[in-house]
Amino acid sequence: MTRARASGGAAAGSWAFAALGGTLFGAALQLHQARLWNAAFYAALLFAGLAGLVVLFRRRTSCLPMLVALACGAFAGGGLAGWRAVAYANGALDPALEGRDLQVTGVVAQMPQHNEGGTRFRLDVESARWADGRIETSVRVPARIALGWYRDDTSLWGRAPEGRAGATADAAPLHAGERWRLTVRLKAPHGNLNPHGFDNELWMWEQGVRASGYVRTGARDAAPVLLQSTWLHPLERAREAVRDAVFERVADARQAGVIAALVTGDQGAIDRSDWDVFRATGVAHLMSISGLHITMFAWLAAHAVGAAWRRSVRLMLRFPAPQAALVGGVLLAGLYALFSGWGVPSQRTVWMLATAALLRLSGRRWPWPHVWLLIAAVVVAVDPWALMQAGFWLSFVAVGVLFTTGFMRPAGETTGPSLRLLAFFREQWVITLALTPLSLLLFQQVSVVGLLANAVAIPWVTLVITPLAMLGALVAPLWDLAAWAVQALAVLLKWLAALPYATLSMAAPPTWMAGFGVAGGVLLAMRLPWSLRLLGVPLLLPVLLWQTPRPAAGQFELLAADIGQGNAVLVRTATHSLLYDAGPRYSLESDAGHRVLVPLLRALGERLDMLVLSHRDSDHTGGAAAVLAMQPQAEVLSSIEATHPLQAVRPNRRCEAGQRWTWDGVDFEILHPAPTDYLFFTKPNAISCVLRIANGRATVLLAGDIERLQEAALVARTPELRADVLLAPHHGSKTSSSAALLEAVRPRIALVQAGYRNRFGHPAREVVERYAAHGVRLVENVPCGAALWRSQAPEEVGCERERNARYWHHRLP
């Protein structure tokens, strides 16, 4: 009887394991759908899966195979994820409302983010109608929208922000919880989509933001009106008050930004250059309210609650100290997550901690794989799209490492303060070691000096800076001490970041290889004999040695990056790489170099031989400084003047017609400008560097921003301009792509790099019609994403939005 009962329990445990795994597998499959099915179908899948699991676990026999439990779990996980996705999709912005002026009334839902260019905030919409007042009926807009209220000083940007027009007033001081009536212009969330790049559309989907736009403050627009201050979003108002108080108290804005980030979770308060240092030294996880940060806070809170609880005999008799520590740690971590903005990474970690705590409080002793899968299943049930985020995997592994190595261990195992402190440092070192290979896989970069930096930063941030920063909310002078502590740490981190080979980069491996690499890292971090741990090394070696496949000798390929309104084209031969232009500058804090090109080049394992900057306009040179900082060996060829700031970053060689070189059997030649063109040009577009690339079988012409006059000169000077691919001059502007050029080039394909709903109207309708009349296939990065073309298949272009289509990606109507 005992043996049969044990057999039945083991079978039930196996089915539970299979069901949990199936739930994750079903959700993962649903997340790879290009388009959503009907909501009723997902509901039927969910019902079938849950009904099957109920029947399965009621029988308590071992006659049914684990595959049934796996299938039922997959039905339930996929059905739940799909049903929720359909509900989300129903709240999308009506395409007919894009680019139209609307008057919306709503409440500021989060503390606004201020910068030199204006203010960004989120608005919970209560009502909306047409702004002109001619139609009194209301219109339906998404429940939550992201808005920008820009300052009038466009010189801060070099030009007006993309999509902005008619602003004539500075942004007003918005505060969380205020109800405003605003005239806005909205558009659907449309982000850049590149290989191995950040999926901004998924991030906005997960945040519940289904439209973005800006506040209209022109002379003909109704003035924004503050209607009233409400009692809504009290935590956001408190966070904003604390953040603003930090900046008022601490004179140095960079130190204040770190303190504000640690207390309120406002990661935007940290200067971008400081983020670069934190990432280079591997301590970025300590400077933001991430999943790992919440886990660390829970660990410390649990020990503090346990120590206080053991001081009271009455409390000990009512409730055991280990259980009180467990509950207190999770509750305090939840409160901390709420005050820090209740971001998606924080939410995931709180659900992870709560699930593990409930499992321990119930007295169940599940094997650690079961615990991990249960935690993951709960998180995915709450947020299915977590499976697509790097933060989920970092938090999941961190929590798993802590629990499997003794997170919140019972009283008696580490009773003394010194032992508890040593245990804490041991856990942090184990987490750092375990996350190193995972960080390398997710971000293609890991800090070589990270272990040394964390050895100092973990105790300094956890035991000095963070307590001072949080207590400063009660005693403001403590923020001065926290600022001093931040400055002292910054000196050390900057020194470490400046060391040679401070970071290690690698190309992004295939998915299956990445899975083996993660398994190898977990095996190395587990509490096993070293003879078994070292078995993880062979699993890691293929990942560390992986190199992205390159074109064969004599062949070349183009990757037109999706960078919005600007140009950035990566050209690769068998052993060389060239980047033509470096994309736009989005704002004072952001550019295409940091956001798109540097991660892309890192993921592909690229070492640039040359950066060609066609001309000085910021939509072509905006990301150049970031790219050059990452690629110290790259030569720069450009038409920019000697006094341009980029000349100080790296001396540029002037591009002139007639310059040519050969890489791996592929010829490169500059066709424009001629030396005399520099003497008579009136604007930068006129001296754009035009580059021709050919291997005898296929030809590409990269034309920069030349206009009709330069196109005519190019046709007159160059006897043979025939090319298979043409980078459309000036992003498809009506001042370019003349009939004479198209007749001379006769391209099969024309690439257009322009921003979604850009204020210039690129590509112009007449230009699109002209390309169509000449039988040219026009490939725009808005519907295509990053475009990949290979010389061995000159008639084909691969689009990232088609290759990795997901249902949350924006599709043009």
Coordinates of C-alpha atoms in Angstrom, one line a residue, residues 133-681:
G133 CA -15.3 71.3 -32.6
R134 CA -17.2 70.8 -35.8
I135 CA -18.1 67.3 -34.9
E136 CA -19.5 67.1 -31.4
T137 CA -19.5 63.3 -31.2
S138 CA -16.8 61.7 -29.1
V139 CA -14.1 59.4 -30.6
R140 CA -12.6 56.3 -29.1
V141 CA -8.9 56.4 -28.3
P142 CA -6.8 53.9 -26.2
A143 CA -7.3 54.1 -22.5
R144 CA -3.6 55.0 -21.9
I145 CA -1.4 57.0 -24.2
A146 CA 2.1 58.3 -24.1
L147 CA 2.6 62.0 -24.8
G148 CA 5.4 64.5 -25.3
W149 CA 5.0 68.2 -24.4
Y150 CA 8.0 69.9 -26.1
R151 CA 9.6 73.2 -25.4
D152 CA 9.6 75.9 -28.0
D153 CA 13.4 76.1 -28.1
T154 CA 14.0 73.8 -31.1
S155 CA 17.7 74.8 -31.1
L156 CA 18.1 72.2 -28.3
W157 CA 17.2 69.6 -30.8
G158 CA 18.9 71.1 -33.9
R159 CA 15.5 70.8 -35.4
A160 CA 11.9 70.1 -34.2
P161 CA 11.4 66.6 -32.8
E162 CA 10.2 64.1 -35.4
G163 CA 6.5 64.5 -36.0
R164 CA 6.2 67.7 -34.0
A165 CA 4.8 70.9 -35.6
G166 CA 3.4 74.2 -34.5
A167 CA 4.7 74.3 -30.9
T168 CA 4.9 77.8 -29.6
A169 CA 4.9 77.4 -25.8
D170 CA 7.1 75.8 -23.2
A171 CA 5.8 72.7 -21.6
A172 CA 3.8 73.3 -18.4
P173 CA 4.7 71.8 -15.0
L174 CA 2.6 68.6 -15.1
H175 CA 2.1 66.5 -12.0
A176 CA 0.8 63.0 -11.5
G177 CA -2.8 62.8 -10.6
E178 CA -3.8 66.1 -12.4
R179 CA -6.7 66.1 -14.8
W180 CA -5.9 68.1 -18.0
R181 CA -7.7 68.9 -21.3
L182 CA -5.2 68.9 -24.1
T183 CA -5.1 69.1 -27.9
V184 CA -3.0 66.2 -29.1
R185 CA -1.9 64.4 -32.3
L186 CA -1.6 60.7 -32.0
K187 CA -0.1 57.8 -33.9
A188 CA 0.1 54.0 -33.4
P189 CA 3.2 52.7 -31.6
H190 CA 5.7 52.0 -34.3
G191 CA 9.3 51.2 -33.3
N192 CA 12.4 50.2 -35.0
L193 CA 12.8 46.5 -35.8
N194 CA 16.3 45.2 -36.3
P195 CA 18.0 41.8 -35.9
H196 CA 18.8 41.2 -32.2
G197 CA 17.4 44.6 -31.4
F198 CA 15.1 46.0 -28.8
D199 CA 11.4 45.5 -29.6
N200 CA 9.9 48.8 -28.6
E201 CA 6.5 47.8 -29.8
L202 CA 6.4 44.8 -27.5
W203 CA 7.6 47.0 -24.6
M204 CA 4.7 49.5 -25.2
W205 CA 2.2 46.6 -25.7
E206 CA 3.3 45.1 -22.3
Q207 CA 3.0 48.5 -20.7
G208 CA -0.6 48.9 -22.0
V209 CA 0.3 52.0 -24.1
R210 CA -1.5 51.7 -27.4
A211 CA -0.8 55.1 -28.9
S212 CA 1.8 57.9 -28.6
G213 CA 1.9 61.5 -29.7
Y214 CA 2.5 65.1 -28.6
V215 CA 0.6 68.1 -27.2
R216 CA -0.3 70.7 -29.8
T217 CA 0.3 74.2 -28.5
G218 CA 0.3 76.3 -31.7
A219 CA -1.5 79.6 -32.1
R220 CA -4.5 77.9 -33.7
D221 CA -4.8 75.2 -31.1
A222 CA -6.9 75.4 -27.9
A223 CA -4.6 76.1 -25.0
P224 CA -4.0 73.2 -22.6
V225 CA -6.2 73.5 -19.4
L226 CA -5.5 72.2 -16.0
L227 CA -9.0 71.1 -14.8
Q228 CA -8.2 69.9 -11.3
S229 CA -5.9 68.0 -9.0
T230 CA -7.4 64.6 -8.2
W231 CA -6.7 62.0 -5.6
L232 CA -5.9 59.4 -8.2
H233 CA -2.5 57.8 -8.4
P234 CA -1.3 58.7 -4.9
L235 CA 1.8 56.6 -5.1
E236 CA 2.9 58.3 -8.3
R237 CA 2.4 61.7 -6.6
A238 CA 4.5 60.6 -3.7
R239 CA 7.2 59.3 -6.0
E240 CA 7.3 62.5 -7.9
A241 CA 7.5 64.6 -4.7
V242 CA 10.4 62.5 -3.5
R243 CA 12.2 62.7 -6.8
D244 CA 11.8 66.5 -7.1
A245 CA 13.0 66.9 -3.5
V246 CA 16.1 64.9 -4.3
F247 CA 17.0 67.2 -7.2
E248 CA 16.3 70.3 -5.1
R249 CA 18.5 69.1 -2.3
V250 CA 21.5 67.6 -4.3
A251 CA 23.3 70.2 -6.4
D252 CA 25.0 67.7 -8.7
A253 CA 22.3 66.5 -11.2
R254 CA 24.2 63.3 -12.0
Q255 CA 24.5 62.3 -8.3
A256 CA 20.8 63.3 -7.7
G257 CA 19.8 61.1 -10.7
V258 CA 21.3 58.0 -9.1
I259 CA 19.7 58.7 -5.8
A260 CA 16.3 59.3 -7.4
A261 CA 16.6 56.1 -9.4
L262 CA 17.4 54.1 -6.2
V263 CA 14.5 55.6 -4.3
T264 CA 11.8 56.1 -6.8
G265 CA 12.8 53.8 -9.7
D266 CA 13.1 56.8 -12.2
Q267 CA 15.8 55.3 -14.3
G268 CA 15.5 58.2 -16.8
A269 CA 17.0 60.4 -14.1
I270 CA 20.4 58.8 -14.5
D271 CA 22.6 60.4 -17.1
R272 CA 23.3 58.4 -20.3
S273 CA 27.1 58.6 -19.8
D274 CA 26.7 57.2 -16.3
W275 CA 24.7 54.3 -17.7
D276 CA 27.5 53.5 -20.1
V277 CA 29.9 53.3 -17.1
F278 CA 27.6 51.2 -15.1
R279 CA 27.1 48.7 -18.0
A280 CA 30.9 48.6 -18.7
T281 CA 31.6 47.7 -15.0
G282 CA 28.6 45.3 -14.7
V283 CA 26.9 47.2 -11.9
A284 CA 23.9 48.5 -13.8
H285 CA 21.6 46.1 -11.9
L286 CA 22.4 47.9 -8.7
M287 CA 21.4 51.3 -10.1
S288 CA 17.9 50.6 -11.1
I289 CA 14.8 49.0 -9.6
S290 CA 15.1 45.8 -11.5
G291 CA 14.0 42.3 -10.7
L292 CA 17.4 41.6 -9.1
H293 CA 17.2 44.8 -7.1
I294 CA 13.7 43.8 -5.7
T295 CA 15.1 40.3 -4.9
M296 CA 18.1 41.8 -3.0
F297 CA 15.7 44.1 -1.1
A298 CA 13.5 41.1 -0.2
W299 CA 16.6 39.2 1.0
L300 CA 17.7 42.1 3.3
A301 CA 14.1 42.8 4.5
A302 CA 13.5 39.1 5.4
H303 CA 16.6 39.0 7.5
A304 CA 15.7 42.3 9.2
V305 CA 12.2 41.1 10.0
G306 CA 13.5 37.8 11.2
A307 CA 16.0 39.5 13.5
A308 CA 13.4 41.8 15.0
W309 CA 10.8 39.0 15.3
R310 CA 13.2 36.8 17.3
R311 CA 13.5 39.6 19.9
S312 CA 9.9 39.1 21.0
V313 CA 9.0 35.9 22.8
R314 CA 5.3 36.6 22.4
L315 CA 5.6 37.0 18.6
M316 CA 7.8 33.9 18.4
L317 CA 5.1 31.8 20.2
R318 CA 2.4 33.1 17.9
F319 CA 4.2 32.7 14.6
P320 CA 7.7 31.2 13.9
A321 CA 10.4 33.6 13.0
P322 CA 11.4 32.0 9.7
Q323 CA 7.9 32.2 8.4
A324 CA 7.5 35.8 9.7
A325 CA 10.8 36.7 7.9
L326 CA 9.5 35.1 4.7
V327 CA 6.2 36.9 4.8
G328 CA 7.7 40.2 5.8
G329 CA 10.4 40.1 3.2
V330 CA 7.9 39.5 0.4
L331 CA 5.4 42.1 1.7
L332 CA 8.1 44.8 2.1
A333 CA 9.5 43.9 -1.3
G334 CA 6.0 44.4 -2.8
L335 CA 5.7 47.8 -1.1
Y336 CA 9.1 48.8 -2.4
A337 CA 8.1 47.7 -5.9
L338 CA 4.8 49.7 -5.6
F339 CA 6.7 52.9 -4.6
S340 CA 9.3 52.4 -7.3
G341 CA 6.6 52.6 -9.9
W342 CA 5.4 49.0 -10.1
G343 CA 7.3 48.5 -13.3
V344 CA 6.9 45.2 -15.3
P345 CA 10.2 43.8 -14.1
S346 CA 9.3 44.6 -10.5
Q347 CA 5.9 43.0 -10.9
R348 CA 7.4 39.8 -12.2
T349 CA 9.9 39.5 -9.4
V350 CA 7.2 40.1 -6.7
W351 CA 5.0 37.3 -8.2
M352 CA 8.1 35.1 -8.3
L353 CA 8.9 35.8 -4.6
A354 CA 5.2 35.4 -3.5
T355 CA 4.9 32.1 -5.3
A356 CA 8.0 30.7 -3.8
A357 CA 7.1 32.0 -0.3
L358 CA 3.6 30.5 -0.5
L359 CA 5.1 27.2 -1.5
R360 CA 7.4 27.2 1.5
L361 CA 4.7 28.3 3.9
S362 CA 2.5 25.4 2.8
G363 CA 5.2 23.0 3.9
R364 CA 5.6 21.4 0.5
R365 CA 9.0 20.3 -0.4
W366 CA 9.0 20.2 -4.2
P367 CA 12.2 19.5 -6.2
W368 CA 13.8 22.6 -7.4
P369 CA 12.8 22.1 -11.1
H370 CA 9.2 22.0 -10.0
V371 CA 9.6 25.2 -8.0
W372 CA 11.2 27.0 -10.9
L373 CA 8.5 25.9 -13.3
L374 CA 5.7 26.9 -10.9
I375 CA 7.2 30.3 -10.4
A376 CA 7.6 30.8 -14.1
A377 CA 4.1 29.6 -14.8
V378 CA 2.6 32.1 -12.4
V379 CA 4.5 35.0 -13.8
V380 CA 3.6 34.0 -17.4
A381 CA 0.0 33.6 -16.4
V382 CA 0.0 37.2 -15.1
D383 CA 2.2 38.5 -18.0
P384 CA 2.6 36.2 -21.0
W385 CA 4.9 38.6 -22.8
A386 CA 7.5 38.3 -20.1
L387 CA 8.9 35.3 -22.0
M388 CA 10.1 37.7 -24.7
Q389 CA 11.9 40.0 -22.3
A390 CA 15.6 39.7 -21.2
G391 CA 14.6 41.1 -17.7
F392 CA 12.3 38.1 -17.1
W393 CA 15.2 35.6 -17.7
L394 CA 17.6 37.6 -15.6
S395 CA 15.1 37.8 -12.7
F396 CA 14.1 34.2 -13.1
V397 CA 17.6 32.9 -12.9
A398 CA 18.5 35.3 -10.0
V399 CA 15.5 34.1 -8.0
G400 CA 16.2 30.5 -8.8
V401 CA 19.8 30.8 -7.7
L402 CA 18.8 32.4 -4.5
F403 CA 16.2 29.9 -3.6
T404 CA 18.2 26.8 -4.6
T405 CA 21.2 28.0 -2.6
G406 CA 19.3 28.9 0.5
F407 CA 17.4 32.1 0.1
M408 CA 15.8 33.2 3.4
R409 CA 17.2 30.2 5.1
P410 CA 15.5 29.1 8.3
A411 CA 16.7 30.5 11.6
G412 CA 19.6 28.6 13.2
E413 CA 21.6 28.2 10.0
T414 CA 23.0 31.7 10.0
T415 CA 22.3 33.2 13.4
G416 CA 25.2 35.6 13.9
P417 CA 25.2 39.0 12.2
S418 CA 28.6 38.3 10.6
L419 CA 27.5 35.0 9.3
R420 CA 24.4 36.5 7.8
L421 CA 26.5 39.3 6.2
L422 CA 28.9 36.7 4.7
A423 CA 25.9 34.7 3.5
F424 CA 24.5 37.8 1.8
F425 CA 27.8 38.5 0.0
R426 CA 28.1 34.8 -1.0
E427 CA 24.6 34.9 -2.5
Q428 CA 25.4 38.1 -4.5
W429 CA 28.6 36.6 -5.8
V430 CA 26.8 33.4 -6.9
I431 CA 24.2 35.6 -8.7
T432 CA 26.9 37.6 -10.4
L433 CA 28.6 34.4 -11.6
A434 CA 25.4 32.8 -12.7
L435 CA 24.2 35.8 -14.6
T436 CA 27.5 36.4 -16.4
P437 CA 27.0 33.8 -19.2
L438 CA 23.3 34.8 -19.4
S439 CA 24.2 38.5 -19.8
L440 CA 26.6 37.6 -22.5
L441 CA 23.9 35.7 -24.4
L442 CA 21.2 38.4 -24.0
F443 CA 23.3 41.5 -24.5
Q444 CA 26.4 40.1 -26.3
Q445 CA 28.5 42.0 -23.7
V446 CA 29.8 41.2 -20.3
S447 CA 32.0 43.2 -18.0
V448 CA 35.5 41.6 -17.4
V449 CA 36.0 43.9 -14.4
G450 CA 32.4 43.2 -13.2
L451 CA 33.5 40.8 -10.4
L452 CA 35.9 43.4 -9.0
A453 CA 33.4 46.2 -9.4
N454 CA 30.6 44.2 -7.8
A455 CA 32.8 43.3 -4.9
V456 CA 33.0 47.0 -4.0
A457 CA 29.6 48.2 -5.4
I458 CA 27.4 45.5 -3.9
P459 CA 28.1 46.3 -0.3
W460 CA 28.6 50.1 -1.0
V461 CA 25.3 50.4 -2.8
T462 CA 23.3 48.0 -0.7
L463 CA 24.6 48.9 2.8
V464 CA 25.5 52.6 2.3
I465 CA 24.0 54.4 -0.7
T466 CA 20.6 52.8 -0.8
P467 CA 19.8 53.1 3.0
L468 CA 21.0 56.7 3.0
A469 CA 18.9 57.5 -0.1
M470 CA 15.8 55.9 1.3
L471 CA 16.1 57.4 4.8
G472 CA 16.7 60.8 3.1
A473 CA 13.0 60.8 2.3
L474 CA 12.5 61.3 6.1
V475 CA 15.7 63.2 6.9
A476 CA 16.7 65.2 3.9
P477 CA 20.4 65.9 4.9
L478 CA 21.1 62.2 4.5
W479 CA 20.8 62.8 0.7
D480 CA 24.0 64.9 0.9
L481 CA 25.8 61.9 2.5
A482 CA 24.3 59.6 -0.2
A483 CA 25.6 62.0 -2.9
W484 CA 29.1 61.9 -1.5
A485 CA 28.9 58.1 -1.5
V486 CA 27.7 58.1 -5.1
Q487 CA 30.6 60.3 -6.1
A488 CA 33.1 58.1 -4.4
L489 CA 31.8 55.0 -6.2
A490 CA 31.7 56.9 -9.5
V491 CA 35.4 57.6 -9.3
L492 CA 36.3 54.0 -8.9
L493 CA 33.8 52.8 -11.6
K494 CA 35.1 55.3 -14.1
W495 CA 38.7 54.1 -13.5
L496 CA 37.6 50.5 -14.0
A497 CA 35.6 51.3 -17.1
A498 CA 38.7 53.0 -18.6
L499 CA 40.9 50.0 -18.2
P500 CA 41.8 48.1 -21.4
Y501 CA 39.5 45.2 -22.2
A502 CA 37.1 46.2 -19.4
T503 CA 34.3 44.6 -21.4
L504 CA 34.0 41.4 -23.5
S505 CA 31.7 41.4 -26.5
M506 CA 30.6 38.5 -28.7
A507 CA 28.3 37.8 -31.6
A508 CA 24.7 36.6 -30.9
P509 CA 24.6 32.8 -31.3
P510 CA 21.7 30.8 -32.7
T511 CA 18.8 30.1 -30.3
W512 CA 19.7 26.4 -29.8
M513 CA 23.3 27.2 -29.0
A514 CA 22.2 29.9 -26.6
G515 CA 20.1 27.3 -24.8
F516 CA 23.0 25.1 -24.3
G517 CA 25.1 28.0 -23.1
V518 CA 22.5 28.9 -20.4
A519 CA 22.5 25.3 -19.3
G520 CA 26.2 25.4 -19.0
G521 CA 26.1 28.6 -16.9
V522 CA 23.5 27.2 -14.5
L523 CA 25.5 24.0 -14.1
L524 CA 28.6 26.0 -13.2
A525 CA 26.6 27.9 -10.5
M526 CA 24.9 24.9 -8.9
R527 CA 26.0 23.4 -5.6
L528 CA 27.6 20.4 -7.1
P529 CA 31.1 18.9 -6.9
W530 CA 33.5 20.7 -9.2
S531 CA 33.9 17.5 -11.3
L532 CA 30.2 17.9 -12.2
R533 CA 30.3 21.7 -12.5
L534 CA 33.1 21.6 -15.0
L535 CA 30.8 19.7 -17.4
G536 CA 29.2 23.1 -18.1
V537 CA 32.3 24.4 -19.8
P538 CA 31.9 22.3 -23.0
L539 CA 28.3 23.7 -23.2
L540 CA 29.6 27.3 -23.0
L541 CA 32.5 26.9 -25.4
P542 CA 30.4 26.9 -28.7
V543 CA 28.7 30.1 -27.5
L544 CA 32.0 31.8 -26.7
L545 CA 33.6 30.8 -30.0
W546 CA 30.6 31.5 -32.3
Q547 CA 31.1 33.8 -35.2
T548 CA 28.3 35.2 -37.4
P549 CA 28.5 33.7 -41.0
R550 CA 29.9 36.2 -43.6
P551 CA 29.5 36.4 -47.3
A552 CA 31.8 34.3 -49.5
A553 CA 34.8 35.8 -51.2
G554 CA 33.7 38.0 -54.1
Q555 CA 30.2 38.4 -52.6
F556 CA 28.8 41.2 -50.4
E557 CA 25.6 42.0 -48.5
L558 CA 23.7 45.1 -47.3
L559 CA 21.7 45.6 -44.2
A560 CA 19.7 48.8 -44.2
A561 CA 19.1 49.3 -40.5
D562 CA 15.7 50.4 -39.3
I563 CA 16.7 53.7 -37.6
G564 CA 13.7 56.0 -38.4
Q565 CA 14.3 59.2 -40.3
G566 CA 17.9 58.9 -41.5
N567 CA 20.4 56.6 -43.2
A568 CA 22.5 53.8 -41.9
V569 CA 23.5 50.9 -44.2
L570 CA 26.0 48.2 -43.1
V571 CA 28.0 46.6 -46.0
R572 CA 29.8 43.3 -45.3
T573 CA 32.3 41.4 -47.4
A574 CA 34.1 38.2 -46.6
T575 CA 36.5 39.9 -44.1
H576 CA 35.6 43.6 -44.1
S577 CA 32.8 45.8 -43.0
L578 CA 31.7 49.4 -43.9
L579 CA 28.9 51.5 -42.4
Y580 CA 27.4 54.1 -44.7
D581 CA 26.0 56.9 -42.4
A582 CA 25.2 56.5 -38.7
G583 CA 21.5 57.4 -38.4
P584 CA 19.7 60.3 -36.7
R585 CA 19.9 62.0 -33.3
Y586 CA 16.5 61.5 -31.7
S587 CA 17.0 63.9 -28.8
L588 CA 19.7 65.2 -26.5
E589 CA 19.7 61.9 -24.6
S590 CA 19.3 59.5 -27.5
D591 CA 20.6 58.7 -30.9
A592 CA 20.6 55.9 -33.4
G593 CA 24.2 54.9 -32.5
H594 CA 23.4 54.0 -28.9
R595 CA 19.9 52.7 -29.5
V596 CA 20.3 50.7 -32.7
L597 CA 23.8 50.6 -34.3
V598 CA 26.0 49.7 -31.4
P599 CA 23.8 46.8 -30.3
L600 CA 23.5 45.6 -33.9
L601 CA 27.2 45.7 -34.6
R602 CA 27.9 44.0 -31.3
A603 CA 25.3 41.2 -32.0
L604 CA 26.8 40.6 -35.5
G605 CA 30.4 40.6 -34.1
E606 CA 31.4 43.4 -36.4
R607 CA 34.7 45.3 -36.5
L608 CA 34.2 48.2 -38.9
D609 CA 37.0 49.0 -41.3
M610 CA 35.4 52.2 -42.4
L611 CA 32.6 54.6 -41.5
V612 CA 31.4 56.7 -44.5
L613 CA 29.4 59.8 -43.5
S614 CA 27.7 61.1 -46.6
H615 CA 27.3 64.7 -45.2
R616 CA 26.9 66.7 -42.0
D617 CA 23.1 66.6 -41.5
S618 CA 22.2 65.1 -38.1
D619 CA 20.0 62.4 -39.5
H620 CA 23.2 60.9 -41.1
T621 CA 25.8 61.7 -38.4
G622 CA 23.6 61.6 -35.2
G623 CA 24.9 58.2 -34.1
A624 CA 28.5 58.6 -35.4
A625 CA 30.1 59.4 -32.0
A626 CA 28.6 56.3 -30.3
V627 CA 29.7 54.1 -33.2
L628 CA 33.2 55.5 -33.2
A629 CA 33.5 55.0 -29.5
M630 CA 32.7 51.3 -30.0
Q631 CA 34.9 51.0 -33.1
P632 CA 38.2 52.7 -32.4
Q633 CA 39.9 51.1 -35.4
A634 CA 37.4 52.4 -38.0
E635 CA 38.6 54.9 -40.6
V636 CA 36.2 57.8 -41.4
L637 CA 35.5 59.1 -44.9
S638 CA 33.1 62.0 -45.1
S639 CA 32.3 65.4 -46.6
I640 CA 31.9 67.2 -43.3
E641 CA 33.9 70.4 -42.7
A642 CA 37.1 70.6 -40.8
T643 CA 35.4 72.5 -37.9
H644 CA 32.7 69.9 -37.4
P645 CA 32.7 68.4 -33.8
L646 CA 33.2 64.9 -35.2
Q647 CA 36.6 65.9 -36.5
A648 CA 37.7 66.1 -32.9
V649 CA 36.3 62.7 -32.2
R650 CA 38.3 61.2 -35.1
P651 CA 40.0 63.0 -38.0
N652 CA 38.0 62.5 -41.2
R653 CA 39.4 61.9 -44.7
R654 CA 37.5 63.9 -47.3
C655 CA 35.5 61.8 -49.9
E656 CA 36.2 62.8 -53.5
A657 CA 35.1 61.3 -56.8
G658 CA 37.7 58.8 -58.1
Q659 CA 38.6 57.3 -54.7
R660 CA 38.4 53.5 -54.9
W661 CA 39.5 50.3 -53.1
T662 CA 38.9 46.6 -53.2
W663 CA 38.0 44.2 -50.4
D664 CA 37.7 40.5 -50.9
G665 CA 37.1 40.8 -54.7
V666 CA 34.4 43.6 -54.2
D667 CA 35.1 47.1 -55.7
F668 CA 34.2 50.3 -53.8
E669 CA 34.3 53.7 -55.6
I670 CA 33.3 57.2 -54.6
L671 CA 31.4 58.9 -57.5
H672 CA 30.5 62.2 -55.9
P673 CA 31.4 64.9 -55.0
A674 CA 34.2 66.1 -57.3
P675 CA 36.9 68.2 -55.7
T676 CA 35.5 71.3 -57.2
D677 CA 32.1 70.7 -55.8
Y678 CA 33.4 71.6 -52.4
L679 CA 34.2 75.2 -53.6
F680 CA 30.6 76.0 -54.8
F681 CA 28.2 74.0 -52.7

